Coordinates of C-alpha atoms in Angstrom, one line a residue:
M152 CA -35.1 -20.2 -1.1
E153 CA -32.1 -18.2 -0.3
S154 CA -32.9 -14.7 0.8
S155 CA -31.9 -11.8 -1.5
Y156 CA -31.4 -9.4 1.4
P157 CA -27.8 -8.8 2.6
S158 CA -26.7 -10.6 5.7
L159 CA -26.8 -8.5 8.9
L160 CA -24.0 -10.6 10.5
P161 CA -21.2 -8.2 9.6
V162 CA -23.2 -5.3 11.0
L163 CA -23.8 -7.2 14.3
W164 CA -20.1 -8.0 14.5
F165 CA -19.3 -4.3 14.0
L166 CA -21.7 -3.0 16.6
G167 CA -20.7 -5.8 19.0
I168 CA -17.0 -5.0 18.8
W169 CA -17.5 -1.3 19.3
A170 CA -19.9 -2.0 22.2
L171 CA -17.3 -4.1 23.9
A172 CA -14.6 -1.5 23.3
N173 CA -16.8 1.2 24.9
I174 CA -17.5 -1.0 27.9
A175 CA -13.9 -2.0 28.4
F176 CA -12.7 1.7 28.1
T177 CA -15.3 2.8 30.6
L178 CA -14.2 0.1 33.1
Y179 CA -10.5 1.1 32.5
R180 CA -11.2 4.7 33.3
Y181 CA -13.1 3.8 36.4
I182 CA -10.3 1.6 37.7
Q183 CA -7.6 4.2 36.9
K184 CA -9.6 7.1 38.4
G185 CA -7.7 8.5 41.4
R186 CA -4.5 6.5 40.8
S187 CA -1.4 8.6 40.3
D188 CA 1.3 5.9 40.7
D189 CA 1.2 5.1 37.0
A190 CA 1.4 8.7 35.8
E191 CA 4.7 8.3 34.0
H192 CA 3.3 5.3 32.1
S193 CA 0.2 7.2 31.1
E194 CA 2.3 10.0 29.6
T195 CA 4.2 7.4 27.6
L196 CA 1.2 5.5 26.3
R197 CA -2.3 6.9 26.4
V198 CA -5.5 5.2 25.2
E199 CA -8.6 7.3 24.7
L200 CA -12.1 6.9 23.2
A201 CA -12.7 10.2 21.5
S202 CA -16.2 9.1 20.5
P203 CA -18.2 5.9 20.6
L204 CA -16.7 4.9 17.2
H205 CA -13.3 6.6 17.5
L206 CA -10.4 4.9 19.4
R207 CA -7.0 6.6 19.7
V208 CA -3.7 5.3 21.0
T209 CA -1.0 7.9 21.6
T210 CA 2.6 7.3 22.6
T211 CA 5.9 9.2 23.0
M212 CA 8.1 6.0 23.1
F213 CA 9.3 6.5 19.5
N214 CA 10.2 10.2 19.7
N215 CA 13.8 9.6 20.5
V216 CA 14.0 6.8 17.9
V217 CA 12.8 9.1 15.1
A218 CA 15.1 11.9 16.3
A219 CA 18.1 9.5 16.5
C220 CA 17.5 8.2 13.0
A221 CA 17.2 11.7 11.5
Q222 CA 20.2 13.1 13.3
C223 CA 22.6 10.1 13.5
S224 CA 26.2 10.4 12.5
L225 CA 25.6 8.9 9.1
T226 CA 22.9 11.5 8.2
R227 CA 25.2 14.3 9.4
C228 CA 27.8 13.3 6.8
P229 CA 27.8 16.2 4.2
L230 CA 27.1 14.0 1.2
V231 CA 24.4 11.9 2.9
S232 CA 22.8 15.1 4.3
W233 CA 22.8 16.7 0.8
L234 CA 21.2 13.5 -0.7
I235 CA 18.5 13.4 2.0
D236 CA 17.7 17.1 1.6
G237 CA 17.6 16.6 -2.2
F238 CA 15.3 13.6 -1.7
Y239 CA 12.8 15.7 0.2
R240 CA 13.1 18.6 -2.3
V241 CA 12.1 16.1 -5.1
G242 CA 9.2 15.1 -2.8
V243 CA 7.9 18.7 -2.7
C244 CA 7.9 18.8 -6.6
V245 CA 6.2 15.4 -6.8
S246 CA 3.5 16.5 -4.3
F247 CA 2.6 19.6 -6.3
V248 CA 2.5 17.5 -9.5
S249 CA 0.2 15.1 -7.6
M250 CA -1.9 18.1 -6.6
V251 CA -2.5 19.2 -10.2
V252 CA -3.2 15.6 -11.4
C253 CA -5.6 14.9 -8.5
V254 CA -7.5 18.2 -9.1
G255 CA -7.9 17.1 -12.8
V256 CA -9.1 13.6 -11.7
L257 CA -11.5 15.2 -9.2
C258 CA -13.0 17.5 -11.8
T259 CA -13.4 14.5 -14.2
A260 CA -15.0 12.4 -11.4
A261 CA -17.4 15.3 -10.4
V262 CA -18.6 15.6 -14.0
Q263 CA -18.9 11.8 -14.4
I264 CA -20.9 11.4 -11.2
A265 CA -23.2 14.3 -12.1
A266 CA -23.7 12.7 -15.5
R267 CA -24.5 9.3 -14.1
I268 CA -27.0 10.7 -11.6
G269 CA -28.5 12.8 -14.3
A270 CA -28.9 9.7 -16.5
K271 CA -30.6 7.8 -13.8
A272 CA -32.9 10.8 -13.2
G273 CA -33.6 11.1 -17.0
Y274 CA -31.9 14.5 -17.5
P275 CA -29.8 15.3 -20.6
L276 CA -26.8 16.0 -18.3
A277 CA -25.7 12.5 -19.1
D278 CA -24.3 13.7 -22.4
A279 CA -21.7 15.7 -20.6
W280 CA -19.8 12.5 -19.7
S281 CA -19.7 11.4 -23.3
M282 CA -18.0 14.7 -24.1
V283 CA -15.4 14.0 -21.4
L284 CA -14.7 10.5 -22.8
E285 CA -14.3 12.0 -26.3
V286 CA -11.8 14.5 -25.0
Q287 CA -9.9 11.7 -23.1
K288 CA -9.7 9.6 -26.2
Y289 CA -8.5 12.5 -28.3
L290 CA -5.8 13.3 -25.8
G291 CA -4.9 9.6 -25.4
V292 CA -5.7 9.7 -21.7
A293 CA -8.1 6.8 -21.8
H294 CA -9.3 4.1 -24.2
F295 CA -12.3 1.9 -23.7
D296 CA -12.8 -1.2 -25.7
Q297 CA -16.1 -1.3 -27.5
R298 CA -16.6 -4.9 -26.5
A299 CA -16.9 -3.7 -22.9
T300 CA -20.2 -2.1 -23.7
P301 CA -23.3 -3.9 -22.4
H302 CA -25.3 -6.2 -24.7
V303 CA -28.7 -4.8 -23.9
G304 CA -30.2 -2.3 -21.5
S305 CA -28.4 -0.1 -18.9
D306 CA -25.5 -1.0 -16.8
S307 CA -27.8 -1.9 -14.0
Q308 CA -28.2 -5.3 -15.7
H309 CA -24.6 -6.2 -15.0
S310 CA -23.1 -7.7 -11.9
R311 CA -22.8 -4.9 -9.4
L312 CA -19.7 -6.4 -7.8
S313 CA -18.2 -6.7 -11.3
R314 CA -18.8 -3.0 -12.0
R315 CA -17.5 -1.8 -8.7
L316 CA -14.3 -3.9 -8.5
V317 CA -13.2 -4.3 -12.1
G318 CA -14.6 -1.1 -13.7
T319 CA -16.0 -2.8 -16.8
P320 CA -18.3 -1.7 -18.2
D321 CA -18.6 1.0 -15.7
P322 CA -15.3 2.9 -15.6
Q323 CA -16.2 5.1 -12.6
V324 CA -13.2 7.3 -11.7
L325 CA -13.7 7.4 -7.9
R326 CA -15.4 4.7 -5.9
P327 CA -15.9 4.6 -2.1
I328 CA -14.4 1.6 -0.3
I329 CA -17.1 -0.1 1.8
P330 CA -16.4 -3.6 3.0
G331 CA -19.0 -6.0 1.8
V332 CA -20.3 -3.6 -0.9
T333 CA -17.4 -2.4 -3.0
L334 CA -14.8 -4.5 -1.1
P335 CA -15.0 -8.3 -0.9
T336 CA -15.4 -9.4 2.7
G337 CA -12.7 -12.0 2.1
H338 CA -10.2 -9.1 1.5
L339 CA -11.1 -7.3 4.8
W340 CA -7.8 -8.2 6.5
H341 CA -5.8 -7.2 3.4
Y342 CA -7.7 -3.9 3.4
L343 CA -7.1 -3.2 7.1
L344 CA -3.4 -4.2 7.1
A345 CA -2.6 -2.3 3.9
L346 CA -4.4 0.8 4.9
S347 CA -2.6 0.8 8.3
I348 CA 0.8 0.3 6.7
C349 CA 0.2 3.1 4.2
A350 CA -1.0 5.5 7.0
I351 CA 2.0 4.7 9.2
I352 CA 4.5 5.2 6.3
H353 CA 2.7 8.5 5.5
E354 CA 3.0 9.8 9.1
L355 CA 6.6 8.6 9.6
G356 CA 7.4 10.7 6.5
H357 CA 6.2 13.8 8.3
A358 CA 8.0 12.8 11.5
F359 CA 11.4 12.1 9.9
A360 CA 11.3 15.3 7.8
A361 CA 10.4 17.3 10.9
A362 CA 13.3 15.8 12.8
R363 CA 15.6 16.7 9.9
A364 CA 14.4 20.3 10.2
C365 CA 14.9 20.3 14.1
V366 CA 11.2 20.4 14.7
P367 CA 10.6 18.2 17.8
L368 CA 8.0 15.4 17.7
R369 CA 5.5 15.6 20.6
N370 CA 3.9 12.2 20.0
L371 CA 2.6 9.8 17.4
G372 CA -0.2 7.3 17.4
V373 CA -2.8 5.2 15.6
F374 CA -6.6 5.3 15.6
V375 CA -9.6 3.4 14.4
M376 CA -12.6 5.4 13.3
G377 CA -15.5 3.1 12.5
I378 CA -13.9 0.6 10.1
Y379 CA -11.1 2.8 8.9
P380 CA -7.7 2.6 10.6
G381 CA -5.2 5.5 10.4
A382 CA -2.2 7.1 12.1
F383 CA -1.1 10.6 13.1
V384 CA 1.8 12.6 14.4
E385 CA 1.8 15.8 16.5
L386 CA 4.7 18.2 16.1
C387 CA 5.8 21.2 18.2
K388 CA 3.7 24.0 16.6
T389 CA 6.0 26.8 17.9
K390 CA 9.1 25.3 16.3
L391 CA 7.1 24.4 13.1
D392 CA 5.9 28.0 12.7
Q393 CA 9.5 29.3 13.2
A394 CA 10.9 27.0 10.5
S395 CA 11.6 28.3 7.0
V396 CA 9.0 28.0 4.3
G397 CA 11.2 25.5 2.5
S398 CA 11.5 23.3 5.6
R399 CA 7.8 23.5 6.3
L400 CA 7.1 22.5 2.7
S401 CA 9.4 19.5 3.1
I402 CA 7.6 18.4 6.3
V403 CA 4.1 18.8 4.9
C404 CA 4.9 17.1 1.6
A405 CA 7.0 14.3 3.1
G406 CA 4.0 12.1 3.8
V407 CA 2.7 12.2 0.2
W408 CA 6.3 11.6 -1.1
H409 CA 6.8 8.6 1.2
N410 CA 3.6 7.1 -0.2
A411 CA 4.7 7.7 -3.8
V412 CA 8.1 6.0 -3.1
T413 CA 6.3 3.1 -1.5
A414 CA 4.0 2.7 -4.5
L415 CA 7.1 2.7 -6.8
L416 CA 9.0 0.2 -4.7
V417 CA 6.0 -2.2 -4.5
F418 CA 5.4 -1.9 -8.3
V419 CA 9.0 -2.6 -9.1
L420 CA 9.1 -5.5 -6.6
V421 CA 6.0 -7.2 -8.1
R422 CA 6.7 -6.4 -11.8
S423 CA 10.4 -7.3 -11.7
G424 CA 9.6 -10.7 -10.2
G425 CA 11.5 -9.9 -7.0
L426 CA 8.6 -11.1 -4.8
G427 CA 8.4 -14.4 -6.7
A428 CA 12.2 -14.8 -6.4
V429 CA 11.9 -14.4 -2.6
F430 CA 9.3 -17.2 -2.4
S431 CA 11.3 -19.3 -4.8
H432 CA 14.3 -19.3 -2.5
T433 CA 12.2 -20.0 0.6
G434 CA 10.4 -23.2 -0.3
W435 CA 8.0 -22.5 -3.2
T436 CA 8.3 -23.5 -6.8
R437 CA 7.2 -21.3 -9.7
V438 CA 4.5 -22.8 -12.0
T439 CA 5.0 -21.7 -15.6
N440 CA 2.1 -23.4 -17.3
G441 CA -0.8 -21.8 -15.5
V442 CA -2.0 -20.7 -12.0
V443 CA -2.3 -22.8 -8.8
I444 CA -5.5 -22.9 -6.9
S445 CA -4.6 -21.8 -3.4
D446 CA -8.0 -21.3 -1.8
V447 CA -11.7 -21.4 -2.7
A448 CA -14.4 -19.6 -0.8
S449 CA -16.7 -21.8 1.1
N450 CA -19.8 -20.2 -0.5
S451 CA -18.4 -20.7 -4.0
P452 CA -20.0 -23.2 -6.4
L453 CA -16.5 -24.5 -7.0
H454 CA -16.0 -25.3 -3.4
N455 CA -15.0 -29.0 -3.1
R456 CA -15.3 -29.4 -6.9
I457 CA -11.8 -28.4 -7.8
P458 CA -9.0 -29.6 -5.5
L459 CA -6.6 -27.2 -3.9
L460 CA -3.1 -27.0 -5.5
S461 CA -4.6 -27.9 -8.9
T462 CA -3.0 -26.1 -11.8
V463 CA -5.5 -24.3 -14.1
Y464 CA -3.7 -24.1 -17.5
R465 CA -6.6 -23.0 -19.8
I466 CA -9.9 -21.1 -19.6
D467 CA -12.1 -21.5 -22.7
D468 CA -9.8 -21.2 -25.7
V469 CA -7.1 -19.1 -23.9
Y470 CA -4.1 -20.8 -22.4
L471 CA -2.7 -19.2 -19.3
Q472 CA 0.9 -19.9 -20.3
S473 CA 1.8 -16.7 -22.0
N474 CA 4.1 -18.2 -24.6
Y475 CA 1.8 -21.0 -25.5
S476 CA 0.6 -21.0 -29.1
N477 CA -2.8 -22.6 -29.2
T478 CA -4.8 -24.1 -32.0
W479 CA -7.2 -21.3 -32.4
N480 CA -4.5 -18.5 -32.5
T481 CA -5.8 -16.5 -29.6
N482 CA -3.7 -13.3 -29.5
D483 CA -1.7 -12.1 -26.5
R484 CA -4.1 -9.3 -25.5
F485 CA -4.9 -10.9 -22.2
G486 CA -1.5 -10.1 -20.5
E487 CA 2.0 -11.3 -20.2
T488 CA 1.9 -13.4 -17.0
S489 CA -0.4 -16.3 -16.0
I490 CA -1.9 -14.2 -13.2
A491 CA -2.6 -11.3 -15.5
R492 CA -4.3 -13.7 -18.0
W493 CA -6.4 -15.2 -15.3
T494 CA -7.6 -11.8 -14.2
H495 CA -8.2 -10.4 -17.7
I496 CA -10.0 -13.5 -18.9
L497 CA -12.4 -13.6 -16.0
T498 CA -13.2 -9.9 -16.3
A499 CA -14.1 -10.1 -20.0
T500 CA -17.6 -9.2 -20.9
T501 CA -18.8 -11.8 -23.4
N502 CA -18.2 -15.4 -24.3
R503 CA -16.9 -14.3 -27.7
D504 CA -13.9 -12.6 -25.9
T505 CA -12.5 -16.0 -24.8
N506 CA -13.9 -18.4 -27.4
T507 CA -12.3 -18.3 -30.8
A508 CA -14.5 -21.0 -32.1
G509 CA -18.1 -22.3 -31.6
Y510 CA -19.5 -25.7 -31.0
C511 CA -21.4 -28.0 -33.4
A512 CA -24.9 -28.9 -32.2
S513 CA -27.6 -30.8 -33.9
T514 CA -30.8 -28.9 -34.6
A515 CA -32.7 -32.0 -33.3
E516 CA -31.2 -31.3 -29.9
N517 CA -32.9 -27.9 -29.6
M518 CA -34.7 -28.0 -26.3
D519 CA -36.4 -24.6 -26.6
D520 CA -39.0 -24.4 -23.9
G521 CA -39.6 -20.7 -24.3
L522 CA -38.0 -20.0 -20.9
C523 CA -34.2 -20.6 -21.2
C524 CA -33.6 -17.4 -23.1
E525 CA -35.9 -15.3 -21.0
M526 CA -33.1 -13.6 -19.0
S527 CA -33.4 -10.7 -16.6
P528 CA -31.4 -9.2 -13.7
E529 CA -33.4 -11.5 -11.4
F530 CA -32.8 -14.6 -13.6
P531 CA -29.5 -14.0 -15.4
L532 CA -29.3 -17.8 -16.3
G533 CA -32.8 -17.9 -17.8
E534 CA -36.1 -19.0 -16.3
S535 CA -36.0 -22.6 -17.5
P536 CA -36.6 -25.1 -14.6
D537 CA -33.9 -27.3 -16.1
N538 CA -30.6 -26.0 -14.8
D539 CA -28.7 -27.9 -17.5
V540 CA -30.4 -26.1 -20.4
F541 CA -28.8 -22.8 -21.5
C542 CA -29.5 -20.2 -24.2
F543 CA -27.3 -20.4 -27.3
E544 CA -26.8 -18.3 -30.4
R545 CA -25.2 -18.8 -33.8
F546 CA -21.4 -18.3 -33.6
A547 CA -21.5 -16.0 -36.6
Q548 CA -23.9 -13.7 -34.7
S549 CA -22.2 -13.8 -31.3
S550 CA -20.2 -10.7 -31.9
K551 CA -23.3 -8.6 -32.4
L552 CA -24.7 -6.9 -29.3
S553 CA -28.4 -7.2 -29.8
L554 CA -29.8 -10.4 -28.5
S555 CA -33.3 -9.6 -29.8
K556 CA -32.2 -10.1 -33.4
H557 CA -31.1 -13.7 -32.7
T558 CA -33.2 -16.8 -32.9
P559 CA -33.3 -18.3 -29.4
M560 CA -32.0 -21.8 -29.2
C561 CA -31.7 -24.0 -26.1
F562 CA -29.3 -26.9 -25.7
D563 CA -28.1 -29.0 -23.0
L564 CA -25.0 -27.1 -21.8
R565 CA -22.9 -30.0 -20.7
S566 CA -23.6 -32.2 -23.8
V567 CA -22.6 -29.4 -26.2
L568 CA -19.5 -27.9 -24.4
E569 CA -18.0 -31.2 -23.2
R570 CA -17.2 -32.0 -26.8
S571 CA -13.6 -31.0 -26.6
D572 CA -12.3 -32.7 -29.8
A573 CA -11.3 -30.4 -32.7
A574 CA -13.9 -31.9 -35.0
S575 CA -16.8 -30.5 -32.8
R576 CA -15.4 -27.0 -33.0
C577 CA -16.4 -24.6 -35.8
Q578 CA -16.3 -21.2 -37.2
S579 CA -19.4 -21.4 -39.3
D580 CA -22.3 -23.9 -39.9
S581 CA -20.5 -25.4 -42.8
D582 CA -17.7 -26.7 -40.5
C583 CA -20.4 -28.8 -38.7
L584 CA -21.4 -30.7 -41.9
Q585 CA -20.1 -34.1 -42.9
P586 CA -18.1 -34.1 -46.2
N587 CA -21.0 -35.8 -48.0
Q588 CA -23.4 -33.1 -46.7
R589 CA -21.5 -30.0 -47.7
S590 CA -23.0 -30.1 -51.3
H591 CA -26.4 -29.4 -49.8
L592 CA -25.2 -26.2 -48.1
Y593 CA -26.6 -23.8 -50.7
T594 CA -29.4 -26.0 -52.1
G595 CA -32.0 -24.9 -49.6
K596 CA -32.0 -28.2 -47.7
Q597 CA -32.1 -27.9 -43.9
K598 CA -28.8 -28.5 -42.3
S599 CA -28.6 -31.0 -39.5
S600 CA -25.9 -29.2 -37.5
I601 CA -25.2 -25.6 -36.7
C602 CA -22.3 -23.7 -35.1
V603 CA -23.4 -22.1 -31.8
L604 CA -22.0 -20.4 -28.7
P605 CA -23.6 -19.8 -25.2
S606 CA -25.3 -16.4 -25.2
S607 CA -26.4 -14.0 -22.4
P608 CA -26.8 -10.3 -22.3
F609 CA -25.6 -10.2 -18.6
A610 CA -22.0 -10.3 -17.3
S611 CA -23.3 -12.4 -14.4
S612 CA -24.3 -15.3 -16.6
R613 CA -21.3 -16.3 -18.7
V614 CA -20.3 -19.8 -19.3
V615 CA -16.6 -20.6 -18.5
R616 CA -14.7 -23.8 -19.3
I617 CA -11.9 -24.4 -16.8
Y618 CA -9.2 -26.9 -17.7
Y619 CA -6.9 -28.0 -14.9
H620 CA -4.4 -30.7 -13.8
L621 CA -4.6 -32.4 -10.4
P622 CA -1.7 -32.0 -8.0
N623 CA 1.2 -34.3 -9.1
N624 CA -0.9 -35.6 -12.0
Q625 CA -0.9 -34.4 -15.6
T626 CA -4.4 -35.9 -16.4
E627 CA -6.6 -33.2 -18.0
H628 CA -9.9 -32.3 -16.4
M629 CA -12.5 -29.9 -17.6
L630 CA -15.0 -28.1 -15.3
L631 CA -18.0 -26.0 -16.5
Y632 CA -18.9 -22.9 -14.6
A633 CA -22.1 -20.9 -15.3
G634 CA -22.4 -17.6 -13.5
S635 CA -20.5 -14.4 -12.9
P636 CA -16.8 -14.7 -13.9
T637 CA -16.0 -11.8 -11.6
E638 CA -17.5 -13.7 -8.7
L639 CA -15.3 -16.6 -9.7
W640 CA -12.3 -14.3 -9.7
L641 CA -13.1 -13.1 -6.2
D642 CA -14.0 -16.5 -4.7
V643 CA -11.0 -18.4 -6.1
Q644 CA -7.5 -17.3 -5.0
V645 CA -4.7 -18.3 -7.4
S646 CA -1.0 -18.0 -7.3
S647 CA 2.0 -18.8 -9.6
L648 CA 3.8 -20.5 -6.7
C649 CA 3.4 -24.0 -5.3
P650 CA 4.9 -25.1 -2.0
R651 CA 7.7 -27.7 -2.2
Y652 CA 7.1 -28.9 1.4
P653 CA 3.8 -30.0 2.9
Y654 CA 4.2 -27.8 6.0
L655 CA 4.3 -24.6 4.1
P656 CA 1.0 -22.7 3.9
H657 CA -0.1 -22.8 0.3
T658 CA -2.2 -19.6 0.7
L659 CA 0.7 -17.5 1.8
P660 CA 2.0 -16.4 -1.7
S661 CA -1.5 -15.4 -3.0
W662 CA -2.2 -13.7 0.4
I663 CA 1.0 -11.6 0.2
E664 CA 0.4 -10.8 -3.5
T665 CA -3.1 -9.5 -2.7
L666 CA -1.7 -7.5 0.1
M667 CA 0.9 -5.9 -2.2
Q668 CA -1.8 -5.0 -4.6
Y669 CA -3.8 -3.2 -1.9
I670 CA -0.6 -1.5 -0.6
L671 CA 0.1 -0.2 -4.2
S672 CA -3.5 1.0 -4.6
F673 CA -3.7 2.7 -1.2
S674 CA -0.2 4.3 -1.6
L675 CA -1.3 5.9 -4.9
A676 CA -4.6 7.0 -3.3
F677 CA -2.7 8.6 -0.3
C678 CA -0.3 10.2 -2.8
L679 CA -3.1 11.8 -4.8
L680 CA -5.9 12.6 -2.4
N681 CA -3.6 14.0 0.4
A682 CA -2.1 16.3 -2.1
L683 CA -5.4 18.0 -2.7
P684 CA -5.7 21.6 -1.6
A685 CA -8.7 20.8 0.6
Y686 CA -9.4 21.3 4.3
Y687 CA -7.9 18.8 6.7
L688 CA -5.6 17.4 4.0
D689 CA -1.8 17.9 3.5
G690 CA -2.4 19.8 0.3
D691 CA -4.2 22.5 2.3
L692 CA -1.1 23.7 4.1
A693 CA 1.1 22.9 1.2
F694 CA -0.9 25.2 -1.1
K695 CA -0.8 28.0 1.6
L696 CA 3.0 27.6 2.0
L697 CA 3.3 27.8 -1.8
I698 CA 1.5 31.1 -2.0
T699 CA 3.6 32.3 0.9
A700 CA 6.8 31.3 -0.9
V701 CA 5.7 33.0 -4.1
E702 CA 4.9 36.2 -2.2
Q703 CA 8.2 36.2 -0.4
R704 CA 10.1 35.8 -3.7
T705 CA 8.0 38.6 -5.2
R706 CA 8.9 41.0 -2.4
V707 CA 12.6 40.2 -2.6
A708 CA 12.5 40.6 -6.4
R709 CA 10.8 44.0 -6.1
A710 CA 13.3 45.2 -3.5
T711 CA 16.3 44.1 -5.6
K712 CA 14.9 45.6 -8.8
C713 CA 14.1 49.0 -7.3
N714 CA 17.4 49.0 -5.4
I715 CA 15.9 51.1 -2.5
L716 CA 19.0 51.6 -0.5
A717 CA 19.9 55.2 -0.1
S718 CA 23.0 54.5 1.9
A719 CA 24.5 51.6 3.8
D720 CA 22.7 52.7 7.0
S721 CA 19.3 53.0 5.5
K722 CA 16.8 50.2 6.1
P723 CA 15.8 48.2 3.0
L724 CA 12.2 47.9 1.9
Y725 CA 12.2 44.2 2.6
K726 CA 14.4 41.8 4.4
K727 CA 13.9 38.5 6.2
E728 CA 13.1 39.1 9.8
L729 CA 14.7 36.6 12.1
T730 CA 13.8 35.6 15.6
D731 CA 16.3 35.4 18.4
S732 CA 16.9 31.7 17.6
G733 CA 17.9 32.6 14.0
T734 CA 14.8 31.1 12.4
E735 CA 12.6 32.9 10.0
E736 CA 9.7 35.0 11.3
P737 CA 6.3 33.7 10.0
V738 CA 4.9 35.8 7.2
E739 CA 1.2 36.2 6.9
L740 CA -0.5 36.0 3.5
S741 CA -1.4 39.2 1.8
R742 CA -5.0 40.0 1.2
G743 CA -4.9 38.8 -2.4
G744 CA -3.0 35.6 -1.5
Q745 CA -5.5 34.9 1.3
M746 CA -8.4 35.3 -1.2
V747 CA -6.8 32.9 -3.7
Y748 CA -6.1 30.4 -0.9
T749 CA -9.6 30.5 0.5
A750 CA -11.3 30.3 -3.0
V751 CA -9.2 27.3 -4.2
T752 CA -9.4 25.4 -1.0
A753 CA -13.2 25.9 -0.6
L754 CA -13.8 24.9 -4.2
T755 CA -11.7 21.8 -4.0
T756 CA -13.3 20.8 -0.7
A757 CA -16.7 21.2 -2.2
L758 CA -15.7 19.1 -5.3
L759 CA -14.3 16.4 -3.0
G760 CA -17.5 16.4 -0.9
W761 CA -19.6 16.1 -4.0
C762 CA -17.6 13.2 -5.3
I763 CA -17.9 11.4 -1.9
V764 CA -21.7 12.0 -1.5
G765 CA -22.4 11.3 -5.2
S766 CA -20.4 8.1 -5.2
V767 CA -22.4 6.8 -2.2
L768 CA -25.6 8.0 -3.9
L769 CA -24.8 6.0 -7.0
L770 CA -24.3 2.9 -5.0
A771 CA -27.7 3.4 -3.4
L772 CA -29.3 3.9 -6.8

């Protein structure tokens, strides 16, 4: 029997890699001890182990490159300089909009997490989240389909990976990213690369804006803390403090702004078909009638059962080709592209979402052993010893959410669902009767056939019919899959592109598309979370500079309104004090401004900390 406990292999790999890193760094320091001939190189590139799980690499090699890009002859052109300055002014506005939006999201997440923890503990605080949802629906902020609600019981009965990755039926606002728990281990390299790219773009935004404001860059670097990569820049603090408030705001908000622009560019590149056009011109062919299987995880039930490069054109009664008009008139609520339809179909909650008709089955074929419909989180496919027997319900009742009201019926799954002809499909029991039997429909005589559909109250036990073509072959094949459709979505990588030449890697398009999705997600996360007025985030200093700018303008307005100038030689009540270099003297916050800054920052930090701790606690529960 396969163990239900998680594998310790990833933990051993994690500890082993960090142990080797600590040993290698200790040996490196021992060898370099007492050597001064490489001092210049050590100043250019420095590697340090700040803690047993914190590796930092710092360099000054790119300082001149950043300065040259910011102060080159092209950027000194008046028009180009005005456009760049305007670009970063827009970034300041976007950063403060992100700050307001993220504070609202954080408050919503805090209430939601408290409600969920209260619900698990049995406290009435859970009703608070219902109030939040009602307000969101009223304002048009969010809409949740009623079909996404669970059939029976609490959401602990659903696939945990389904809830954490897809959000249905558990639309949690904030989720911690933990590889192997909330992040598929197969996406680990996408995660590391996307996070590194977004962090580098964020820090380069700070560096470029600082160079534009003539604030020197001391060094830049990358780090790895545990399993989370990142980047950082270090500016000359003296010059930064002497810069104007507007210049400092541009520098602080540049990172958030660069992430926002990155998210916009990636979104346009993917949505406009630009990424697909690049592949189409470099050796790949676009498939229009479905999705191409590019890879199947080795631990998936479909491994070696569906050939690579096969084209999946239909799942249940939904065709993946968006403009295909099928027999059962399935509407276009599943998306516009084949990839979008594949994703939405496999994240649906019930069999009724993707089946527009039932199956005719003879009542004589009922194999009810009293166990096939005994489903639980431990046995989502039923407790019947025969794996081919599955629980069914009448198609007319399949839209109802209470399984206890239905009469349990057990049929051989393969013999019922492999009847693909139109005559075996039905909307009601009467469709299953022969013409000479329909006169007995309302005479009280027992019908020989009924219209049924596979039934299960758990998202991890859906039955999915997969229709596909083999590579270079239009012969239709059908494959039955019983299990979690979300696990199927994670284990099977698909693409809308197929290589024209055998030497091209068939997994590259899907790999790049997945990477782009992670870059988009992480860019938005950087844009929102870094704008928060919380300690150690960019929003902390940005909020402080905003209060400083407001106070400065208030002082200038008061001095101008009162017109306190007795004569041309008298000293005004307020004027900008400049240093010898002509830069603005730093102005301290007033007592009231300092109180506002401290209160808002402390409250936001506490909310963020609660969301992080509460999210981890919910995972543990």
